[in-house]
Amino acid sequence: MTATSLPFGSWPSPISAADLSASGHPVEGGRFVGDEIRWAEMRPTEGGRTTVCRHRDGHVETVIPEPYNARTRVHEYGGGAWTTVSDGRIVFSEFSDQRVYVTRPGDTPVPLTPEPETPSSVRFGELTVVGDEVVAVREVHDGTAVARDICAIRLDGTGVRSLVSGSHFLAFPRLSPDRSKLAWIAWDHPRMPWDGTELRVADLSTGEITVVLGGDEESVLQPEWIDEDTLYVISDRTGWWNIYRTDLSGNVTALHEAEADFGAPLWQLGARWYSVLDDGKLLTVRTFGTDTLAVLDPETGTLQDIDLPGLTSVTLGARNGTSVLLKAGGAQSPSGLRLLDLESGDTTLVRSGLETVPDADYLPHGEPVTFQGPEREVHAIAYAPRNPEYTGLDGELPPYVAFVHGGPTAHVAPALNPVFAYFTSRGIGVVDVNYGGSSGYGRAYRNRLRGQWGIVDVEDTVAAVRGLADAGLADPARLAIEGGSAGGWTVLAALTSSDVFACGASYYGVAELEMFVAETHDFESRYIDGLIGPLPEALDLYRTRAPVNNVDGLSCPVLLLQGLADPIVPPSQAERFRDALVKKGIPHAYLAYEGESHGFRKLETQVNARESELSFYGQVLGFTPPGIPELELWRP
C-alpha cells in the first residue's frame, strides 16, 4: 500500500484520547494468596479510584467494591496502600478518610484504625502483615505540624501501638526473624531519601536504637534481615546503589560492585529492588538506562542475568517459591503484571495495563540516543513519527515534542506509551529526555542538578531537541516541550530562558519558588534546598530562577493544565504564571480541573487534557489535527 502524503501533524490516527484513558488501567503490586494472584489497578472509568483485583472464572474480578479506593496519602505520593493476609483477607488504606480497613472479597470493608478528629489527618502506608498485626508507616497531621512513626495495627481492630520514631521520615520497617528487633530507614529535612538516609535498628525490648550506617551523603535503602545480627541493604556509598551485607556494628561487605543502580529514588513507600530467594540467592533489578533482572549469589558475588526479551522496565512484586510477579514493560510491550517462572525462565502476562493495545504498525520504535550538549552527554529516547498509511510532504521535517519527566529524579526507558503513539501516529515526533538529575545513571548524574535546577535540566533538554534538528530529523522551527510537576518547571524555565521552543505545555508545573516552599506538602518542603539552595541565603536565586519572574523573556504561547485539589503543586502556581502571561499579552490557555490532584486520574479530564494539548500544538506549529476540538486560546 502506498502511503498518502499529508503534512506532519495532520495524519488521521486510529488512536483517540478516549482510547488512551478508557482502555488504560495502570497495574501495580502483585501478591499471592495461596496460588491466587491479586493486584491493584487504577480505574479512570471509575473516577480514578484504585481497586484490588483477581482472576475469577476467566474474568477480572474486583475484590474491593466501589466506592472504596485503596490509596494512601503518606508523603502525598503514597505507596504500600494494601496488602493481604494468608487467609485471603485484604488490608488497605482508604483514600477518602485515610483509615486502614480489612475485608474479604465480596464483603463490606471494616475499619481497623479509629476515626481521627480531623478527616485524613492520620495516614498509613507501607502496610505489611506480621502475625496478628499490620506494621505500617504512620503520618499524623496536627495543623501545620507533621509527625511520623512506625506503628502496629491489630488485625482484630482493638488498637494501634507505636513501635519507633525519632526522625521526620521513616520507611522500610522490617522485623527481625524472632521479632525482637526492628530495622528501618530514617532521614530528616532538608535531605531527600536519595541524598542521605540512615539504617537504624531498635531493640524492641529495651527501646535502644542503633544507627548502623548511612548519613548526609549516603542513601541507604531496603534493609532485609539475614539472621538476628546481619542484614542485606542497598547503599550508594560508591556512587552507585549496590547491595551490601552488614552487621549491627556497620561492618559492610559489598556483594557485587557494579557501575549500575540496584535501587532508585524513594518516591513511594513499599518499593523493592531485590528479593531473597529460598536458596539464599538474591533476585535483583539493576539499572543503567534500562533495567536488567538477575540472580546474585551473595557467597560468590556472581551475577546471572535473566533474559526478558523486549522488557526494559522491571519492578519486583511478590514471590511464591520459584514463581515471581513482575511489573514490566518495554518499547513494544505494554507495562503490566507478569508471572516469571525462575526455573524455566518463562513469563506469562497476568494483567496488562492496557485493555487494548494499538496496532503495532502505529506504535513508534523507542530508540535510545545520546546527545552531546555544551557541557556533557545527555541520554534520551527518540520516537519518530510512524503511521503505515501516511507520510510527510516532500521536503518537510516533522515537529517534535520534548517530554520532560517529573521528580526531577525520575527516569525514563524505552516504553510502549500510548500517549507517545497518540502523537507519533499523527506525524509528531517525541523525544523523552533523561536530563541531568535523572536517576538510573548513578549518583554523579543525579547530582548534576544540585544547585542547578532550571539550568542543567533546560540545557540538557535543549541539547536533545537541537541534536534531533542538527541530524535532520526534526523541524527546528517546530519544537515543543511538555512536562508535569518538576517537568512543568523545566517547561516554563525553558520557554522563558531560551528561544528554541515554539510553545510548551505545563502540567501542574512549578512556576515560582518562594510561595511554593511555603505552600507545598511536607515531604518536598525542603527539596529546593538541594536543587537551588537553602533560605534565606539563596533568596536571590529563588527569584532569578523562577519562570514567573522571567516572563519578559517569553514570546511563545503556553498551555497550563492544573488540578484544583493538588496539594503538591497548588493551583496558585499555574495561576501566578497565567496572570503574568495576561500582563505581557502572551497567547495561552489555562485549564483547571475540579477534583483532580497531582496527576490526572479521571477519564474525562485525561481526554480533555490530551485533546487540548494536541489542538494547542496544531494551532502554534501549523497543522490541523483531524477530529480534535479546537482549544480556545486567550489572546490580547
XYZ file of C-alpha atoms in Angstrom:
636
model
C 0.000 0.000 0.000
C 1.335 3.401 -0.994
C 1.317 5.887 1.843
C -0.570 9.144 1.322
C 1.419 12.359 1.677
C -0.058 14.736 4.261
C 1.523 17.442 6.421
C 3.084 16.117 9.589
C 0.658 16.526 12.479
C -2.413 16.246 10.298
C -2.368 12.476 9.769
C -5.602 10.712 10.709
C -4.948 8.243 13.520
C -6.952 5.329 14.920
C -5.669 6.189 18.421
C -8.004 8.603 20.191
C -7.594 10.344 23.530
C -10.616 8.409 24.770
C -8.885 5.153 23.775
C -5.848 6.120 25.848
C -7.859 6.516 29.005
C -10.789 4.138 28.607
C -8.529 1.180 27.865
C -5.872 2.131 30.396
C -5.841 0.808 33.958
C -2.283 1.089 35.316
C -1.383 -2.052 37.246
C 0.639 -2.007 40.466
C 1.811 -4.506 43.055
C 1.132 -8.178 42.697
C 0.650 -10.571 45.599
C -0.050 -14.266 46.119
C -2.818 -15.620 48.321
C -2.075 -19.309 48.067
C -1.926 -19.861 44.315
C -4.228 -16.929 43.623
C -2.723 -13.703 42.301
C -4.036 -10.297 43.301
C -3.001 -6.889 42.071
C -4.025 -3.234 42.214
C -5.148 -1.153 39.272
C -6.224 2.430 38.822
C -9.544 2.866 37.006
C -10.013 6.160 35.106
C -13.533 4.999 34.199
C -14.387 4.750 37.914
C -13.350 8.250 38.891
C -9.684 7.306 39.092
C -10.051 5.026 42.102
C -7.594 2.202 42.817
C -9.060 -1.218 43.432
C -7.623 -4.674 44.058
C -8.379 -7.403 41.524
C -8.044 -11.123 40.885
C -8.979 -13.571 38.142
C -12.213 -15.465 38.728
C -13.866 -17.857 36.275
C -11.847 -16.421 33.401
C -12.698 -12.811 34.231
C -11.085 -9.983 36.174
C -12.962 -9.513 39.429
C -12.606 -6.522 41.730
C -12.323 -7.529 45.370
C -12.592 -4.036 46.848
C -16.040 -2.730 45.886
C -16.899 0.783 44.776
C -16.556 3.436 46.063
C -13.622 2.219 48.160
C -10.242 3.493 46.951
C -7.032 1.739 48.060
C -4.701 4.720 48.086
C -2.656 6.289 50.865
C -1.608 9.921 51.189
C 1.558 9.342 53.244
C 4.141 11.720 51.683
C 1.207 12.504 49.289
C 2.834 10.091 46.820
C 1.711 7.109 48.894
C 2.889 3.556 48.357
C 2.171 0.284 50.104
C -1.531 1.087 50.384
C -2.686 -2.534 50.511
C -1.569 -5.992 51.487
C -3.040 -9.431 52.046
C -3.444 -11.858 54.927
C -2.709 -15.560 54.415
C -6.402 -16.383 54.993
C -7.431 -14.241 51.990
C -8.348 -11.007 53.735
C -7.236 -7.697 52.249
C -5.962 -4.803 54.353
C -5.909 -1.378 52.718
C -5.694 2.345 53.332
C -8.883 4.064 52.187
C -8.274 7.305 50.307
C -11.351 9.220 51.483
C -10.581 9.100 55.214
C -7.087 7.503 55.265
C -8.160 4.884 57.792
C -6.977 1.281 57.425
C -9.703 -1.251 56.564
C -9.884 -5.016 56.337
C -12.220 -7.032 54.128
C -12.803 -10.321 52.396
C -13.752 -10.472 48.708
C -17.432 -9.633 48.453
C -17.718 -8.225 51.990
C -18.078 -4.637 53.151
C -14.730 -3.319 54.440
C -14.429 -2.759 58.196
C -12.133 -0.072 59.682
C -9.199 -1.175 61.848
C -7.994 2.289 62.865
C -10.028 4.874 64.790
C -11.649 7.831 63.111
C -9.400 10.883 63.593
C -10.736 14.195 64.855
C -9.759 15.859 61.590
C -10.552 13.926 58.369
C -7.489 12.324 56.730
C -5.174 13.709 59.419
C -3.849 10.242 60.309
C -2.459 8.265 57.371
C -0.879 4.837 56.990
C 1.408 3.468 54.263
C 3.736 0.553 53.501
C 1.336 -1.917 55.099
C 2.800 -5.324 55.991
C 1.029 -8.118 57.864
C 3.180 -9.651 60.612
C 1.350 -12.243 62.692
C -1.857 -10.708 64.005
C -0.776 -7.122 63.337
C -0.214 -4.781 60.415
C 3.104 -2.922 60.579
C 2.888 0.476 58.883
C 4.419 3.909 58.499
C 2.035 6.359 60.191
C 1.810 10.066 59.364
C -0.081 12.429 61.697
C -1.085 15.972 60.717
C -1.810 18.436 63.534
C -2.433 21.780 61.927
C 0.771 22.613 60.071
C 2.845 20.128 62.092
C 3.532 16.663 60.681
C 4.962 13.709 62.627
C 5.674 10.130 61.588
C 6.394 6.843 63.288
C 6.269 3.119 62.633
C 3.274 1.503 64.265
C 1.491 -1.840 64.587
C -2.261 -2.110 63.944
C -4.162 -5.017 65.461
C -5.931 -7.090 62.814
C -8.881 -7.523 65.173
C -9.325 -3.746 65.339
C -8.510 -3.450 69.058
C -5.778 -0.856 68.824
C -2.698 0.756 67.335
C 0.677 0.959 69.092
C 3.796 2.903 68.203
C 6.973 0.909 67.666
C 9.638 3.511 66.857
C 10.002 7.144 65.857
C 12.880 9.583 66.249
C 13.197 11.033 62.752
C 10.967 13.071 60.493
C 10.760 10.387 57.807
C 10.755 6.595 58.099
C 10.471 3.764 55.574
C 11.108 0.042 55.079
C 10.069 -1.289 58.516
C 11.494 -4.829 58.846
C 11.099 -7.026 61.917
C 13.924 -9.482 62.641
C 13.141 -13.200 62.348
C 12.427 -13.512 66.102
C 10.628 -10.104 66.099
C 12.883 -8.758 68.838
C 14.421 -6.054 66.628
C 13.105 -3.626 64.047
C 15.181 -2.256 61.169
C 14.122 0.725 59.120
C 15.409 3.653 57.065
C 15.322 7.166 58.541
C 16.071 10.683 57.307
C 15.326 14.296 58.160
C 14.881 17.623 56.436
C 16.461 19.034 54.352
C 17.634 15.705 52.871
C 15.587 13.796 50.365
C 15.876 9.989 50.573
C 18.165 9.849 47.529
C 20.513 12.368 49.185
C 21.153 10.723 52.539
C 19.425 8.223 54.822
C 20.350 6.031 57.781
C 19.781 2.371 58.527
C 18.562 2.168 62.110
C 17.851 -0.865 64.284
C 15.829 -0.818 67.512
C 15.835 -3.413 70.272
C 12.093 -3.557 70.931
C 12.523 -4.842 74.477
C 14.818 -2.031 75.630
C 13.978 0.715 73.131
C 17.681 1.162 72.352
C 18.261 2.456 68.806
C 21.478 1.934 66.849
C 22.437 3.860 63.718
C 24.093 1.118 61.678
C 25.201 3.044 58.590
C 24.310 5.945 56.324
C 24.466 9.709 56.688
C 24.227 13.014 54.857
C 25.922 11.784 51.659
C 24.921 8.118 51.620
C 21.492 6.931 50.509
C 20.590 3.618 52.152
C 17.531 1.613 51.050
C 15.639 -1.639 51.619
C 17.099 -3.498 54.605
C 16.288 -7.225 54.770
C 17.253 -9.465 57.680
C 19.574 -12.419 57.035
C 19.571 -13.540 60.673
C 19.247 -11.854 64.069
C 22.527 -9.958 63.677
C 23.049 -9.292 59.965
C 21.125 -7.662 57.131
C 21.283 -7.022 53.443
C 20.943 -3.358 52.494
C 21.318 -1.115 49.450
C 23.772 1.810 49.635
C 25.176 4.282 47.112
C 28.413 4.850 49.065
C 30.435 4.203 45.870
C 28.279 6.492 43.750
C 26.059 3.599 42.675
C 23.263 1.885 44.605
C 24.783 -1.572 45.207
C 23.805 -4.342 47.634
C 25.776 -4.983 50.827
C 25.817 -7.290 53.812
C 26.141 -5.515 57.181
C 26.266 -6.458 60.831
C 24.756 -4.282 63.553
C 28.079 -2.512 64.072
C 28.090 -1.232 60.490
C 30.764 -3.568 59.121
C 29.734 -3.811 55.485
C 30.730 -6.122 52.647
C 29.783 -5.491 49.026
C 28.062 -8.444 47.384
C 28.748 -7.313 43.816
C 30.218 -3.928 42.946
C 28.911 -2.567 39.671
C 28.509 0.756 37.908
C 24.764 0.286 37.863
C 21.983 1.102 40.326
C 20.372 -1.725 42.306
C 17.981 0.910 43.673
C 16.123 4.070 42.731
C 14.775 7.276 44.307
C 12.249 6.526 47.039
C 9.258 8.490 45.815
C 6.737 5.899 47.001
C 6.808 3.671 50.044
C 6.956 -0.089 49.600
C 9.486 -0.142 46.756
C 11.878 -3.063 46.472
C 14.808 -3.842 44.190
C 15.800 -7.304 45.381
C 14.155 -10.350 46.884
C 15.790 -13.131 48.928
C 15.074 -16.488 47.272
C 14.533 -19.787 49.082
C 18.092 -20.926 48.292
C 19.583 -17.757 49.783
C 20.410 -16.105 46.473
C 19.013 -12.677 45.617
C 16.727 -11.813 42.731
C 17.789 -8.296 41.736
C 16.900 -5.447 39.398
C 19.737 -3.169 38.312
C 19.527 -0.097 36.148
C 21.818 1.609 33.718
C 19.491 3.289 31.251
C 17.274 0.198 31.179
C 16.507 -2.483 33.776
C 18.060 -5.941 33.950
C 16.763 -8.791 36.114
C 19.434 -11.095 37.547
C 20.173 -13.589 40.303
C 23.006 -12.603 42.631
C 24.891 -15.233 44.618
C 25.889 -13.466 47.860
C 28.594 -16.053 48.584
C 30.482 -15.793 45.299
C 29.364 -12.342 44.115
C 28.419 -13.731 40.700
C 25.501 -12.184 38.849
C 23.484 -14.248 36.362
C 21.205 -12.239 34.096
C 17.691 -13.438 33.275
C 16.643 -12.814 29.695
C 13.383 -10.872 29.457
C 13.145 -10.146 25.727
C 11.866 -6.661 24.947
C 11.269 -5.663 28.577
C 13.194 -2.533 29.542
C 11.480 -1.566 32.813
C 11.113 -4.118 35.623
C 9.698 -3.819 39.152
C 9.682 -6.702 41.606
C 6.446 -7.957 43.108
C 5.746 -10.856 45.447
C 7.239 -14.335 45.197
C 5.870 -17.824 45.791
C 8.664 -20.406 45.569
C 10.136 -20.066 42.095
C 7.187 -18.008 40.845
C 7.796 -14.260 40.843
C 5.451 -11.416 39.973
C 6.928 -8.571 37.955
C 5.561 -5.284 36.766
C 7.332 -4.957 33.452
C 7.068 -3.368 30.037
C 9.093 -2.352 27.008
C 9.078 -0.373 23.795
C 6.710 -2.852 22.111
C 5.144 -4.447 25.214
C 2.703 -2.537 27.422
C 3.503 -2.323 31.098
C 1.638 -4.969 33.058
C 1.827 -7.675 35.676
C 3.778 -10.734 34.553
C 4.470 -14.094 36.203
C 8.045 -15.337 35.879
C 8.998 -18.979 36.413
C 12.589 -18.847 37.659
C 13.222 -22.485 36.749
C 12.125 -22.308 33.118
C 12.601 -18.581 32.525
C 9.101 -18.381 31.028
C 6.938 -15.309 31.593
C 3.144 -15.167 31.462
C 1.096 -11.993 31.243
C -1.276 -11.826 34.210
C -2.814 -8.414 33.548
C -1.870 -5.742 31.032
C -2.088 -2.102 31.987
C -3.969 -1.618 28.702
C -7.262 -3.248 27.835
C -6.491 -2.837 24.159
C -3.113 -2.165 22.547
C -2.855 -0.070 19.376
C -1.939 -1.987 16.249
C 1.822 -2.498 16.141
C 2.058 -0.633 12.827
C 1.045 2.563 14.645
C 3.472 2.183 17.535
C 6.726 4.119 17.394
C 10.062 2.451 17.961
C 11.793 3.842 21.024
C 15.465 4.371 20.182
C 17.915 5.168 22.994
C 20.073 8.082 21.882
C 22.861 10.122 23.456
C 23.322 13.763 22.575
C 26.395 15.870 23.196
C 25.458 19.122 24.881
C 27.794 22.072 25.513
C 28.914 20.646 28.859
C 28.038 16.927 28.938
C 26.328 13.932 27.374
C 22.542 13.692 27.616
C 20.592 10.430 27.471
C 17.159 10.284 25.827
C 14.776 8.033 23.893
C 13.544 9.188 20.473
C 10.213 8.148 18.960
C 9.905 9.096 15.289
C 6.510 9.617 13.600
C 5.037 6.335 12.394
C 1.810 5.584 10.564
C 1.619 2.962 7.767
C -0.959 4.984 5.831
C 0.704 8.392 5.752
C 3.994 10.112 5.158
C 5.029 13.743 5.331
C 5.212 16.104 2.414
C 8.361 16.203 0.307
C 10.987 18.361 1.935
C 9.030 18.673 5.197
C 10.512 17.775 8.570
C 8.252 16.711 11.426
C 7.517 18.728 14.542
C 8.820 17.183 17.766
C 7.691 17.381 21.377
C 10.308 17.017 24.127
C 8.801 15.175 27.096
C 10.369 16.184 30.416
C 9.765 13.767 33.271
C 8.996 14.830 36.827
C 10.873 14.283 40.017
C 13.228 15.675 38.800
C 14.967 12.449 39.909
C 12.693 10.191 37.848
C 13.926 8.069 34.964
C 12.543 7.005 31.586
C 13.334 3.960 29.446
C 12.004 2.827 26.052
C 8.313 2.158 26.627
C 5.095 1.372 24.844
C 3.456 4.607 25.885
C 0.058 5.134 24.227
C 0.458 8.885 24.724
C 3.582 8.822 22.568
C 1.724 6.774 19.939
C -1.117 9.305 20.083
C 1.331 11.914 18.806
C 3.633 9.860 16.570
C 0.730 8.240 14.696
C -0.325 11.794 13.738
C 3.117 12.714 12.439
C 4.527 14.381 15.571
C 7.818 13.063 16.904
C 8.568 12.621 20.589
C 11.864 12.695 22.490
C 11.826 11.585 26.135
C 14.767 13.118 27.982
C 16.805 11.820 30.946
C 18.303 15.205 31.702
C 20.982 15.727 34.370
C 19.374 14.988 37.713
C 17.652 11.861 36.443
C 18.184 8.535 38.167
C 19.385 5.336 36.535
C 22.919 6.549 35.789
C 24.466 6.769 39.249
C 24.774 9.444 41.909
C 27.041 11.780 39.928
C 24.417 12.019 37.161
C 21.712 12.717 39.781
C 23.891 15.333 41.433
C 24.305 17.292 38.200
C 21.154 19.152 39.232
C 22.334 20.138 42.717
C 22.021 23.892 42.844
C 21.354 23.894 39.102
C 17.590 23.323 38.766
C 16.302 25.444 35.936
C 19.740 25.442 34.267
C 21.068 21.912 33.694
C 17.614 20.418 33.020
C 16.909 23.156 30.483
C 20.336 22.889 28.831
C 20.044 19.113 28.508
C 16.534 19.214 27.047
C 17.612 21.876 24.585
C 20.630 19.724 23.653
C 18.330 16.788 22.881
C 15.997 18.672 20.538
C 18.860 20.524 18.876
C 20.568 17.172 18.348
C 17.485 15.906 16.519
C 17.280 19.065 14.423
C 21.003 19.026 13.578
C 20.646 15.405 12.451
C 17.878 16.444 10.046
C 15.208 14.509 11.930
C 13.151 17.367 13.389
C 11.983 20.760 12.142
C 13.962 23.293 14.228
C 11.151 25.826 13.843
C 8.522 23.429 15.224
C 9.843 22.152 18.532
C 7.562 21.944 21.557
C 8.152 20.940 25.177
C 5.828 19.169 27.594
C 6.204 18.115 31.233
C 4.442 17.679 34.549
C 5.312 18.770 38.098
C 9.106 19.255 38.169
C 8.933 18.640 34.412
C 6.467 21.516 34.219
C 9.042 23.734 35.912
C 11.553 22.781 33.214
C 8.970 23.581 30.530
C 8.379 27.072 31.924
C 12.087 27.637 32.605
C 12.998 26.597 29.053
C 10.350 28.812 27.489
C 11.432 31.864 29.480
C 15.195 31.408 29.091
C 15.649 30.161 25.514
C 14.191 30.665 22.066
C 14.449 27.030 20.971
C 10.825 26.028 21.513
C 7.819 27.324 19.620
C 5.464 26.525 22.515
C 5.110 24.446 25.649
C 2.570 22.642 27.815
C 2.995 22.590 31.587
C 1.021 20.028 33.564
C 0.785 21.198 37.218
C 4.248 22.704 36.946
C 6.173 24.770 39.483
C 6.287 28.417 38.364
C 7.913 30.214 41.305
C 9.721 29.192 44.475
C 9.146 31.496 47.435
C 5.464 30.669 47.822
C 5.954 27.116 46.568
C 8.142 26.112 49.507
C 5.576 27.665 51.843
C 2.556 26.069 50.199
C 3.727 22.623 49.136
C 3.464 19.468 51.230
C 5.888 18.407 53.960
C 7.783 15.719 52.024
C 9.125 18.179 49.439
C 9.075 21.359 51.503
C 12.913 21.405 51.765
C 13.631 19.764 48.389
C 14.567 23.138 46.903
C 17.449 23.412 49.404
C 19.367 20.921 47.260
C 18.012 21.931 43.873
C 18.572 25.688 44.276
C 19.846 26.442 47.799
C 18.584 26.996 51.348
C 16.634 30.025 52.510
C 17.314 32.795 53.278
C 20.800 32.534 51.769
C 19.524 31.619 48.292
C 16.588 34.039 48.169
C 18.021 35.941 45.210
C 18.433 32.663 43.278
C 14.832 31.706 44.098
C 13.708 34.922 42.477
C 16.009 34.957 39.462
C 15.398 31.276 38.576
C 11.603 31.376 38.923
C 9.968 31.281 35.472
C 7.151 33.563 36.650
C 9.741 36.305 37.175
C 11.231 35.800 33.707
C 8.156 36.146 31.527
C 9.799 39.138 29.834
C 11.975 36.542 28.102
C 8.923 34.666 26.802
C 7.475 35.212 23.352
C 5.641 31.978 22.551
C 2.253 30.516 23.569
C 1.873 28.398 26.714
C -0.688 25.802 27.802
C -1.209 25.406 31.557
C -3.088 22.385 32.935
C -3.814 22.114 36.648
C -5.738 20.041 39.172
C -7.569 22.238 41.654
C -7.107 19.714 44.510
C -3.339 19.419 44.084
C -1.527 19.550 47.473
C 1.936 19.157 45.926
C 1.940 21.915 43.317
C -1.025 24.081 44.339
C -3.167 25.840 41.692
C -1.673 29.162 42.767
C 1.485 28.205 40.862
C -0.285 27.963 37.500
C -2.472 30.957 38.310
C 0.503 33.208 39.018
C 2.043 32.229 35.695
C -1.286 32.752 33.914
C -1.525 36.244 35.385
C 1.987 37.032 34.184
C 1.047 35.827 30.676
C -2.007 38.080 30.657
C 0.064 41.033 31.817
C 2.535 40.566 28.976
C -0.124 39.697 26.397
C 1.125 36.180 25.605
C -1.427 33.825 23.971
C -2.210 30.959 26.310
C -4.841 28.668 27.790
C -5.321 27.737 31.437
C -7.282 24.542 32.022
C -8.234 23.904 35.657
C -9.894 20.635 36.672
C -12.110 20.237 39.729
C -11.358 17.240 41.940
C -8.036 16.445 40.260
C -4.835 16.205 42.252
C -1.197 15.760 41.249
C -1.654 13.618 38.157
C -4.995 13.417 36.383
C -6.985 10.264 37.149
C -10.495 10.830 35.753
C -11.403 9.707 32.239
C -13.000 12.999 31.234
C -10.024 15.010 32.478
C -7.480 12.854 30.696
C -9.376 13.081 27.406
C -9.881 16.830 27.600
C -6.264 17.484 28.567
C -4.754 15.370 25.793
C -7.056 16.700 23.050
C -6.453 20.257 24.227
C -2.704 19.725 24.099
C -2.893 18.363 20.543
C -5.094 21.252 19.389
C -2.678 23.690 21.029
C 0.289 22.252 19.143
C -1.648 22.326 15.886
C -2.524 25.995 16.251
C 1.041 27.010 17.076
C 3.022 24.614 14.872
C 0.863 24.992 11.783
C -1.197 21.833 11.260
C -4.805 20.790 11.769
C -5.303 17.519 13.656
C -8.485 15.967 12.235
C -11.415 15.346 14.560
C -9.949 17.280 17.506
C -11.990 20.082 19.120
C -10.223 23.407 18.829
C -8.849 24.757 22.087
C -9.662 28.420 22.606
C -6.551 30.430 23.370
C -6.579 33.693 25.284
C -5.210 36.401 23.054
C -4.679 40.081 23.840
